Amino acid sequence: DIVTRVLANQDDKIAGYLSTDLIKISSQASVEEALQIMKKHKIKRLLVEKDKKLVGVLSISDLTNQSKKDLLKINEFEL
């Protein structure tokens, strides 16, 4: 697997391991749009741009962690 290969070749340059088909999304896009793009491209991370500048990386775990926080807030309110 990739981890074994990387550990066995620690002197390799990172260029051999980079993803070059980068998928980007606007910082103004919806969560739904982000999820659709991730599903379509079978990826777990998106580069986020604002005014053509990279402002962050959105991961699937960012979205699920936020969803869990939102659910906790809703449950606390309902109690």
PDB file of C-alpha atoms in Angstrom:
ATOM      1  CA  ASP A   1       0.000   0.000   0.000  1.00  0.00           C
ATOM      2  CA  ILE A   2       1.000   3.679  -0.256  1.00  0.00           C
ATOM      3  CA  VAL A   3       2.114   4.000   3.375  1.00  0.00           C
ATOM      4  CA  THR A   4       4.479   1.033   3.072  1.00  0.00           C
ATOM      5  CA  ARG A   5       5.854   2.400  -0.199  1.00  0.00           C
ATOM      6  CA  VAL A   6       6.450   5.836   1.288  1.00  0.00           C
ATOM      7  CA  LEU A   7       8.107   4.473   4.419  1.00  0.00           C
ATOM      8  CA  ALA A   8      10.371   2.251   2.318  1.00  0.00           C
ATOM      9  CA  ASN A   9      11.417   5.200   0.117  1.00  0.00           C
ATOM     10  CA  GLN A  10      11.834   8.072   2.561  1.00  0.00           C
ATOM     11  CA  ASP A  11      14.510   9.692   0.383  1.00  0.00           C
ATOM     12  CA  ASP A  12      12.065  10.081  -2.521  1.00  0.00           C
ATOM     13  CA  LYS A  13      10.935  13.569  -3.486  1.00  0.00           C
ATOM     14  CA  ILE A  14       7.359  14.495  -2.646  1.00  0.00           C
ATOM     15  CA  ALA A  15       6.646  15.314  -6.298  1.00  0.00           C
ATOM     16  CA  GLY A  16       6.182  11.601  -6.931  1.00  0.00           C
ATOM     17  CA  TYR A  17       3.320  11.441  -4.438  1.00  0.00           C
ATOM     18  CA  LEU A  18       1.354  14.612  -5.199  1.00  0.00           C
ATOM     19  CA  SER A  19      -2.140  14.745  -6.584  1.00  0.00           C
ATOM     20  CA  THR A  20      -2.069  16.997  -9.614  1.00  0.00           C
ATOM     21  CA  ASP A  21      -5.742  16.969 -10.622  1.00  0.00           C
ATOM     22  CA  LEU A  22      -6.786  19.379  -7.904  1.00  0.00           C
ATOM     23  CA  ILE A  23     -10.480  19.888  -7.283  1.00  0.00           C
ATOM     24  CA  LYS A  24     -11.445  23.338  -5.997  1.00  0.00           C
ATOM     25  CA  ILE A  25     -14.626  24.901  -4.698  1.00  0.00           C
ATOM     26  CA  SER A  26     -15.664  28.458  -3.916  1.00  0.00           C
ATOM     27  CA  SER A  27     -15.864  29.512  -0.289  1.00  0.00           C
ATOM     28  CA  GLN A  28     -19.429  30.631  -1.112  1.00  0.00           C
ATOM     29  CA  ALA A  29     -20.542  27.150  -2.243  1.00  0.00           C
ATOM     30  CA  SER A  30     -23.072  25.193  -0.237  1.00  0.00           C
ATOM     31  CA  VAL A  31     -22.342  22.136   1.874  1.00  0.00           C
ATOM     32  CA  GLU A  32     -24.562  20.146  -0.476  1.00  0.00           C
ATOM     33  CA  GLU A  33     -22.465  21.226  -3.469  1.00  0.00           C
ATOM     34  CA  ALA A  34     -19.259  20.265  -1.659  1.00  0.00           C
ATOM     35  CA  LEU A  35     -20.634  16.824  -0.834  1.00  0.00           C
ATOM     36  CA  GLN A  36     -21.775  16.287  -4.426  1.00  0.00           C
ATOM     37  CA  ILE A  37     -18.314  17.174  -5.760  1.00  0.00           C
ATOM     38  CA  MET A  38     -16.616  14.885  -3.235  1.00  0.00           C
ATOM     39  CA  LYS A  39     -18.938  12.022  -4.182  1.00  0.00           C
ATOM     40  CA  LYS A  40     -18.568  12.608  -7.925  1.00  0.00           C
ATOM     41  CA  HIS A  41     -14.762  12.644  -7.776  1.00  0.00           C
ATOM     42  CA  LYS A  42     -14.492  10.043  -4.980  1.00  0.00           C
ATOM     43  CA  ILE A  43     -12.381  12.382  -2.846  1.00  0.00           C
ATOM     44  CA  LYS A  44     -12.324  13.314   0.830  1.00  0.00           C
ATOM     45  CA  ARG A  45     -10.860  16.814   0.549  1.00  0.00           C
ATOM     46  CA  LEU A  46     -11.523  19.959  -1.486  1.00  0.00           C
ATOM     47  CA  LEU A  47      -9.381  23.038  -1.904  1.00  0.00           C
ATOM     48  CA  VAL A  48     -11.405  26.135  -1.026  1.00  0.00           C
ATOM     49  CA  GLU A  49     -10.876  29.373  -2.948  1.00  0.00           C
ATOM     50  CA  LYS A  50     -12.001  32.936  -2.412  1.00  0.00           C
ATOM     51  CA  ASP A  51     -11.219  35.581  -5.022  1.00  0.00           C
ATOM     52  CA  LYS A  52      -9.010  33.022  -6.819  1.00  0.00           C
ATOM     53  CA  LYS A  53      -6.845  32.559  -3.721  1.00  0.00           C
ATOM     54  CA  LEU A  54      -6.535  29.361  -1.729  1.00  0.00           C
ATOM     55  CA  VAL A  55      -8.095  29.953   1.687  1.00  0.00           C
ATOM     56  CA  GLY A  56      -8.325  26.434   3.052  1.00  0.00           C
ATOM     57  CA  VAL A  57      -8.991  22.753   2.684  1.00  0.00           C
ATOM     58  CA  LEU A  58     -12.396  21.258   3.410  1.00  0.00           C
ATOM     59  CA  SER A  59     -12.457  17.605   4.418  1.00  0.00           C
ATOM     60  CA  ILE A  60     -15.317  15.185   4.748  1.00  0.00           C
ATOM     61  CA  SER A  61     -14.471  14.929   8.450  1.00  0.00           C
ATOM     62  CA  ASP A  62     -14.836  18.728   8.775  1.00  0.00           C
ATOM     63  CA  LEU A  63     -18.392  18.346   7.542  1.00  0.00           C
ATOM     64  CA  THR A  64     -19.252  15.328   9.671  1.00  0.00           C
ATOM     65  CA  ASN A  65     -17.734  16.892  12.802  1.00  0.00           C
ATOM     66  CA  GLN A  66     -19.766  20.051  12.252  1.00  0.00           C
ATOM     67  CA  SER A  67     -22.904  17.984  11.681  1.00  0.00           C
ATOM     68  CA  LYS A  68     -22.339  16.199  14.995  1.00  0.00           C
ATOM     69  CA  LYS A  69     -21.951  19.560  16.768  1.00  0.00           C
ATOM     70  CA  ASP A  70     -25.147  20.825  15.146  1.00  0.00           C
ATOM     71  CA  LEU A  71     -27.039  17.707  16.250  1.00  0.00           C
ATOM     72  CA  LEU A  72     -25.795  18.132  19.808  1.00  0.00           C
ATOM     73  CA  LYS A  73     -27.001  21.735  19.834  1.00  0.00           C
ATOM     74  CA  ILE A  74     -30.412  20.654  18.552  1.00  0.00           C
ATOM     75  CA  ASN A  75     -30.651  17.874  21.161  1.00  0.00           C
ATOM     76  CA  GLU A  76     -29.666  20.276  23.957  1.00  0.00           C
ATOM     77  CA  PHE A  77     -32.321  22.743  22.819  1.00  0.00           C
ATOM     78  CA  GLU A  78     -35.014  20.073  22.739  1.00  0.00           C
ATOM     79  CA  LEU A  79     -34.239  18.826  26.264  1.00  0.00           C
TER      80      LEU A  79
END
